[in-house]
């Protein structure tokens, strides 16, 4: 059936469960394994992103011993996550097992770019505006080089014929753009 998808699978299972036949009736399709993934992917994604963010924030808190610093980075990470999901929607990429893995990796790389700028701000002397300026002058080139080198290393995946390669490429390109946007524009504006 053409219109059989995750929602139809769950509705059919509900109908069978409500039929009163108990375990004597089941619904099954060869496509159910794929629809099962689609049915649980959103909750699975948010749970994994939540655990990832909690782990990163714990590490930032332990290493920096600064609550304000940790909250600032947490806001930046949440914004990066929202922008990465928006990037995937912009490119028409479905949320599935292929896109989830590079999405989770991209959060770690996005936070890396922002952490360099935030740390340079944290240790710089002066007013907030001066510290933001010093942080950008001291780390912007290094952060940009890191993002560009990551993007270049992923560019070969664009020429692959596999959906795995092209999906990874698209998400990692988004990570470079979103990560730089947050590290070089959003975070310094927020800090100053």
Backbone as numpy.savetxt, mean C-alpha at the origin, in Angstrom:
# Nx Ny Nz CAx CAy CAz Cx Cy Cz
-22.14 -19.69 -16.42 -22.99 -18.52 -16.42 -22.10 -17.29 -16.42
-22.38 -16.35 -17.30 -21.56 -15.16 -17.42 -21.57 -14.26 -16.19
-22.70 -14.14 -15.55 -22.84 -13.22 -14.43 -22.48 -13.85 -13.09
-21.88 -15.02 -13.11 -21.51 -15.68 -11.86 -20.21 -15.06 -11.36
-20.27 -14.40 -10.21 -19.11 -13.74 -9.62 -19.12 -14.00 -8.12
-18.31 -13.28 -7.38 -18.20 -13.50 -5.93 -19.53 -13.26 -5.23
-20.22 -12.19 -5.61 -21.51 -11.89 -4.98 -22.53 -12.98 -5.29
-22.56 -13.44 -6.55 -23.49 -14.51 -6.93 -23.16 -15.81 -6.20
-21.89 -16.09 -6.02 -21.48 -17.29 -5.30 -21.97 -17.25 -3.86
-21.77 -16.10 -3.20 -22.21 -15.97 -1.81 -23.73 -16.01 -1.70
-24.43 -15.41 -2.67 -25.90 -15.45 -2.66 -26.41 -16.87 -2.86
-25.78 -17.62 -3.75 -26.18 -19.01 -3.99 -25.92 -19.85 -2.74
-24.80 -19.63 -2.10 -24.52 -20.37 -0.86 -25.55 -20.04 0.22
-25.96 -18.77 0.29 -26.99 -18.38 1.25 -28.32 -19.04 0.95
-28.66 -19.16 -0.32 -29.90 -19.81 -0.72 -29.87 -21.28 -0.35
-28.74 -21.94 -0.62 -28.61 -23.36 -0.29 -28.66 -23.56 1.22
-27.98 -22.69 1.96 -27.98 -22.82 3.43 -29.39 -22.60 4.00
-30.14 -21.70 3.38 -31.48 -21.42 3.85 -32.55 -22.38 3.33
-32.14 -23.36 2.54 -33.12 -24.28 1.94 -33.65 -25.31 2.93
-32.98 -25.45 4.05 -33.42 -26.43 5.04 -32.91 -27.84 4.77
-32.08 -28.01 3.77 -31.56 -29.34 3.43 -30.30 -29.69 4.23
-29.77 -28.73 4.96 -28.57 -28.98 5.76 -27.38 -29.28 4.88
-26.65 -30.32 5.24 -25.45 -30.70 4.49 -25.75 -31.56 3.28
-27.01 -31.82 3.02 -27.38 -32.64 1.85 -27.27 -31.86 0.55
-27.23 -30.54 0.63 -27.13 -29.71 -0.57 -25.90 -28.83 -0.48
-25.17 -28.71 -1.58 -24.01 -27.83 -1.66 -24.05 -27.10 -3.00
-23.36 -26.00 -3.06 -23.19 -25.31 -4.34 -21.70 -25.30 -4.64
-21.37 -25.58 -5.89 -19.96 -25.63 -6.27 -19.81 -25.31 -7.74
-18.76 -24.59 -8.04 -18.39 -24.29 -9.42 -16.87 -24.35 -9.49
-16.36 -24.66 -10.66 -14.91 -24.68 -10.82 -14.31 -23.29 -10.63
-15.10 -22.27 -10.86 -14.61 -20.90 -10.71 -14.67 -20.42 -9.26
-15.24 -21.21 -8.35 -15.40 -20.77 -6.97 -14.07 -20.44 -6.30
-13.01 -21.10 -6.66 -11.72 -20.81 -6.03 -11.30 -19.37 -6.30
-11.60 -18.85 -7.49 -11.26 -17.47 -7.82 -12.24 -16.50 -7.17
-13.51 -16.88 -7.15 -14.52 -16.02 -6.54 -14.37 -15.98 -5.03
-13.89 -17.07 -4.46 -13.63 -17.10 -3.01 -12.57 -16.06 -2.65
-11.55 -15.98 -3.47 -10.49 -14.98 -3.27 -11.07 -13.58 -3.37
-11.90 -13.34 -4.36 -12.50 -12.01 -4.52 -13.40 -11.66 -3.33
-14.08 -12.65 -2.80 -15.02 -12.41 -1.71 -14.32 -11.99 -0.41
-13.10 -12.46 -0.20 -12.40 -12.17 1.06 -11.28 -11.14 0.91
-10.98 -10.71 -0.30 -9.77 -9.91 -0.54 -9.78 -8.56 0.16
-10.89 -7.85 0.17 -10.90 -6.52 0.78 -10.62 -6.59 2.28
-11.30 -7.49 2.98 -11.04 -7.65 4.41 -9.63 -8.13 4.69
-9.15 -9.04 3.86 -7.80 -9.57 3.99 -6.77 -8.46 3.78
-7.01 -7.60 2.80 -6.10 -6.50 2.51 -6.02 -5.53 3.68
-7.19 -5.12 4.19 -7.19 -4.17 5.29 -6.59 -4.78 6.56
-6.81 -6.06 6.78 -6.20 -6.70 7.95 -4.68 -6.72 7.82
-4.18 -7.08 6.63 -2.73 -7.11 6.44 -2.11 -5.72 6.48
-2.80 -4.74 5.88 -2.29 -3.37 5.96 -2.28 -2.89 7.41
-3.31 -3.23 8.17 -3.35 -2.85 9.58 -2.21 -3.45 10.38
-1.94 -4.73 10.15 -0.82 -5.37 10.87 0.51 -4.78 10.44
0.65 -4.48 9.15 1.88 -3.88 8.65 2.10 -2.50 9.25
1.05 -1.70 9.27 1.17 -0.35 9.83 1.46 -0.42 11.33
0.82 -1.33 12.04 1.10 -1.49 13.47 2.55 -1.88 13.71
3.07 -2.79 12.90 4.47 -3.20 13.05 5.43 -2.05 12.76
5.15 -1.30 11.70 6.01 -0.18 11.35 5.95 0.90 12.44
4.76 1.18 12.92 4.62 2.22 13.95 5.29 1.79 15.25
5.23 0.52 15.58 5.92 0.02 16.77 7.42 0.20 16.62
7.94 -0.15 15.44 9.38 0.02 15.20 9.78 1.49 15.25
8.97 2.36 14.67 9.28 3.80 14.70 9.25 4.31 16.14
8.27 3.89 16.91 8.17 4.34 18.31 9.36 3.85 19.13
9.74 2.60 18.96 10.87 2.04 19.72 12.17 2.72 19.31
12.37 2.94 18.02 13.64 3.51 17.56 13.73 5.02 17.77
12.59 5.71 17.72 12.64 7.16 17.86 12.33 7.63 19.27
11.57 6.83 20.02 11.12 7.18 21.36 10.38 8.52 21.38
9.75 8.85 20.25 9.00 10.09 20.15 7.58 9.82 19.72
6.63 10.13 20.58 5.23 9.88 20.28 4.74 10.77 19.14
5.11 12.05 19.17 4.69 12.98 18.12 5.27 12.55 16.78
6.53 12.18 16.78 7.20 11.70 15.58 6.47 10.47 15.03
6.12 9.55 15.90 5.43 8.32 15.49 4.05 8.63 14.92
3.32 9.54 15.54 1.99 9.91 15.04 2.12 10.57 13.66
3.11 11.41 13.49 3.34 12.06 12.20 3.62 11.03 11.11
4.46 10.07 11.40 4.78 9.03 10.42 3.55 8.16 10.17
2.76 7.90 11.19 1.54 7.11 11.03 0.57 7.79 10.06
0.41 9.08 10.21 -0.46 9.83 9.29 0.07 9.74 7.87
1.37 9.85 7.73 1.99 9.76 6.41 1.79 8.37 5.80
1.94 7.34 6.60 1.75 5.96 6.12 0.30 5.74 5.70
-0.64 6.20 6.50 -2.06 6.05 6.15 -2.39 6.78 4.86
-1.82 7.95 4.69 -2.03 8.70 3.45 -1.43 7.97 2.26
-0.23 7.40 2.44 0.39 6.62 1.36 -0.48 5.43 0.99
-1.02 4.75 1.99 -1.91 3.60 1.72 -3.12 4.02 0.91
-3.73 5.11 1.32 -4.92 5.60 0.60 -4.56 5.98 -0.84
-3.42 6.63 -1.01 -3.01 7.02 -2.35 -2.63 5.81 -3.21
-2.03 4.79 -2.60 -1.70 3.59 -3.37 -2.96 2.86 -3.83
-3.96 2.79 -2.97 -5.23 2.18 -3.39 -5.87 3.01 -4.49
-5.77 4.33 -4.40 -6.27 5.20 -5.45 -5.50 5.02 -6.75
-4.19 4.83 -6.64 -3.35 4.58 -7.83 -3.81 3.31 -8.53
-4.09 2.28 -7.75 -4.54 1.03 -8.35 -5.89 1.21 -9.03
-6.77 1.97 -8.42 -8.07 2.23 -9.04 -7.90 3.06 -10.31
-7.01 4.03 -10.27 -6.75 4.88 -11.44 -6.29 4.05 -12.63
-5.48 3.04 -12.37 -4.97 2.18 -13.44 -5.91 1.01 -13.75
-7.01 0.92 -13.02 -7.96 -0.16 -13.27 -7.47 -1.52 -12.83
-6.61 -1.54 -11.83 -6.05 -2.80 -11.34 -6.98 -3.39 -10.28
-7.36 -4.63 -10.43 -8.20 -5.24 -9.39 -7.37 -5.56 -8.15
-8.04 -5.57 -7.02 -7.38 -5.96 -5.78 -7.46 -7.46 -5.68
-6.32 -8.13 -5.90 -6.26 -9.58 -5.85 -4.90 -10.01 -5.30
-4.64 -11.29 -5.33 -3.38 -11.80 -4.77 -2.17 -11.24 -5.51
-2.31 -10.99 -6.80 -1.18 -10.45 -7.56 -0.87 -9.01 -7.20
-1.88 -8.22 -6.92 -1.64 -6.81 -6.61 -1.42 -6.57 -5.12
-1.86 -7.49 -4.27 -1.72 -7.30 -2.83 -0.26 -7.33 -2.39
0.52 -8.24 -2.92 1.92 -8.38 -2.49 2.73 -7.12 -2.78
2.73 -6.60 -4.02 3.48 -5.35 -4.22 2.86 -4.16 -3.49
1.55 -4.20 -3.23 0.92 -3.13 -2.45 1.50 -3.10 -1.04
1.62 -4.26 -0.41 2.19 -4.32 0.93 3.66 -3.93 0.93
4.39 -4.34 -0.10 5.80 -3.94 -0.21 5.92 -2.43 -0.39
5.01 -1.86 -1.15 5.10 -0.43 -1.45 4.93 0.42 -0.19
4.15 -0.05 0.75 3.98 0.71 2.00 5.32 0.83 2.72
6.07 -0.24 2.75 7.39 -0.21 3.39 8.35 0.74 2.71
8.29 0.78 1.38 9.19 1.68 0.66 8.73 3.13 0.77
7.43 3.36 0.75 6.92 4.73 0.93 7.33 5.29 2.29
7.26 4.47 3.31 7.62 4.94 4.64 9.12 5.21 4.72
9.90 4.47 3.97 11.35 4.67 3.95 11.68 6.08 3.46
11.06 6.49 2.37 11.33 7.83 1.83 10.94 8.90 2.85
9.78 8.76 3.44 9.31 9.76 4.41 10.16 9.78 5.67
10.62 8.62 6.10 11.44 8.55 7.32 12.75 9.32 7.18
13.34 9.28 5.99 14.59 10.03 5.79 14.36 11.52 5.97
13.30 12.02 5.38 12.98 13.45 5.51 12.59 13.79 6.95
11.75 12.95 7.56 11.31 13.21 8.93 12.48 13.17 9.91
13.38 12.23 9.73 14.54 12.16 10.63 15.43 13.38 10.46
15.66 13.81 9.22 16.48 15.01 9.00 15.81 16.23 9.62
14.50 16.30 9.56 13.76 17.40 10.21 13.93 17.32 11.72
13.82 16.12 12.25 13.85 15.92 13.70 15.17 16.36 14.31
16.28 16.13 13.60 17.60 16.44 14.16 18.10 17.83 13.77
17.41 18.53 12.87 17.87 19.85 12.42 17.53 20.92 13.46
18.39 21.93 13.56 18.11 23.05 14.49 17.23 24.10 13.80
16.63 24.96 14.60 15.89 26.10 14.05 14.39 25.98 14.21
13.69 26.89 13.53 12.23 26.88 13.55 11.72 25.75 12.66
10.44 25.51 12.69 9.85 24.43 11.88 10.11 24.63 10.40
9.96 25.86 9.92 10.21 26.13 8.50 11.67 25.93 8.14
12.57 26.39 9.02 14.01 26.20 8.76 14.37 24.73 8.79
13.81 24.00 9.73 14.09 22.56 9.83 13.58 21.81 8.60
12.40 22.18 8.11 11.86 21.54 6.90 12.75 21.84 5.70
13.22 23.07 5.62 14.12 23.45 4.53 15.43 22.70 4.61
15.99 22.60 5.80 17.24 21.86 6.00 17.05 20.39 5.65
15.92 19.82 6.07 15.65 18.41 5.78 15.57 18.17 4.28
14.90 19.05 3.57 14.81 18.89 2.11 16.17 19.08 1.44
16.92 20.09 1.88 18.23 20.31 1.27 19.18 19.15 1.53
19.08 18.54 2.70 20.05 17.48 3.04 19.63 16.10 2.53
18.34 15.85 2.37 17.91 14.48 2.03 17.12 14.34 0.74
16.65 15.44 0.16 15.78 15.33 -1.02 16.47 14.63 -2.19
17.73 14.94 -2.43 18.44 14.32 -3.56 18.61 12.82 -3.32
18.97 12.44 -2.11 19.15 11.02 -1.80 17.83 10.26 -1.91
16.75 10.84 -1.40 15.45 10.20 -1.48 15.00 10.07 -2.93
15.21 11.14 -3.71 14.85 11.09 -5.13 15.67 10.04 -5.85
16.96 9.96 -5.56 17.80 8.93 -6.18 17.30 7.53 -5.82
16.90 7.34 -4.58 16.37 6.03 -4.17 15.11 5.66 -4.93
14.20 6.63 -5.07 12.95 6.36 -5.80 13.20 6.12 -7.28
14.07 6.92 -7.87 14.37 6.77 -9.30 15.08 5.44 -9.56
16.01 5.08 -8.70 16.71 3.80 -8.91 15.77 2.62 -8.73
14.84 2.73 -7.78 13.83 1.67 -7.62 12.95 1.59 -8.86
12.52 2.74 -9.35 11.68 2.76 -10.56 12.43 2.19 -11.76
13.69 2.55 -11.91 14.48 2.02 -13.02 14.67 0.51 -12.91
14.90 0.04 -11.70 15.10 -1.41 -11.53 13.83 -2.19 -11.85
12.67 -1.57 -11.65 11.40 -2.22 -11.94 10.98 -2.07 -13.40
11.60 -1.15 -14.13 11.16 -0.84 -15.49 11.28 -2.02 -16.45
12.18 -2.93 -16.18 12.30 -4.10 -17.04 11.07 -4.99 -16.98
10.35 -4.92 -15.86 9.14 -5.73 -15.73 8.05 -5.30 -16.70
8.11 -4.06 -17.17 7.12 -3.57 -18.12 7.13 -4.37 -19.42
8.28 -4.89 -19.78 8.41 -5.61 -21.05 8.04 -7.09 -20.93
7.72 -7.53 -19.73 7.33 -8.93 -19.53 5.94 -9.20 -20.08
5.71 -10.41 -20.46 4.41 -10.81 -20.99 3.48 -11.30 -19.89
4.01 -11.51 -18.71 3.24 -12.08 -17.61 2.47 -10.99 -16.86
1.27 -11.31 -16.45 0.45 -10.40 -15.65 1.13 -10.11 -14.31
1.86 -11.08 -13.79 2.58 -10.88 -12.53 3.59 -9.75 -12.68
4.34 -9.76 -13.76 5.36 -8.73 -13.96 4.75 -7.36 -14.18
3.74 -7.27 -15.04 3.15 -5.96 -15.32 2.42 -5.40 -14.10
1.79 -6.26 -13.32 1.12 -5.80 -12.09 2.15 -5.27 -11.10
3.23 -6.01 -10.92 4.29 -5.58 -10.01 4.86 -4.24 -10.46
5.09 -4.11 -11.77 5.62 -2.86 -12.33 4.69 -1.69 -12.03
3.40 -1.85 -12.29 2.45 -0.76 -12.10 2.38 -0.32 -10.63
2.35 -1.28 -9.73 2.27 -0.92 -8.31 3.57 -0.27 -7.84
4.70 -0.77 -8.29 5.97 -0.20 -7.85 6.22 1.18 -8.45
5.73 1.43 -9.65 5.82 2.78 -10.21 4.95 3.73 -9.39
3.78 3.27 -9.02 2.93 4.07 -8.15 3.59 4.36 -6.83
4.29 3.36 -6.29 4.99 3.54 -5.03 6.05 4.62 -5.16
6.80 4.62 -6.25 7.84 5.64 -6.42 7.22 7.03 -6.49
6.13 7.16 -7.23 5.48 8.46 -7.38 4.82 8.90 -6.06
4.05 8.01 -5.47 3.36 8.34 -4.21 4.38 8.58 -3.09
5.40 7.74 -3.01 6.42 7.91 -1.98 7.15 9.24 -2.09
7.54 9.60 -3.31 8.21 10.89 -3.51 7.27 12.06 -3.21
6.04 11.93 -3.66 5.05 12.98 -3.40 4.92 13.25 -1.91
4.82 12.19 -1.12 4.67 12.36 0.32 5.96 12.85 0.98
7.09 12.29 0.56 8.35 12.63 1.22 8.81 14.05 0.87
8.61 14.47 -0.37 9.16 15.76 -0.79 8.16 16.92 -0.78
6.86 16.60 -0.75 5.85 17.67 -0.78 4.95 17.68 0.45
4.28 16.55 0.70 3.29 16.51 1.76 3.95 16.62 3.14
4.92 15.80 3.41 5.55 15.79 4.73 6.23 17.11 5.08
7.06 17.69 4.19 7.67 18.98 4.54 6.63 20.09 4.77
5.56 20.08 3.97 4.50 21.08 4.18 3.83 20.86 5.54
3.61 19.62 5.88 2.99 19.29 7.16 3.91 19.65 8.33
5.21 19.43 8.15 6.17 19.72 9.22 6.37 21.22 9.43
6.31 21.99 8.36 6.55 23.43 8.51 5.26 24.13 8.86
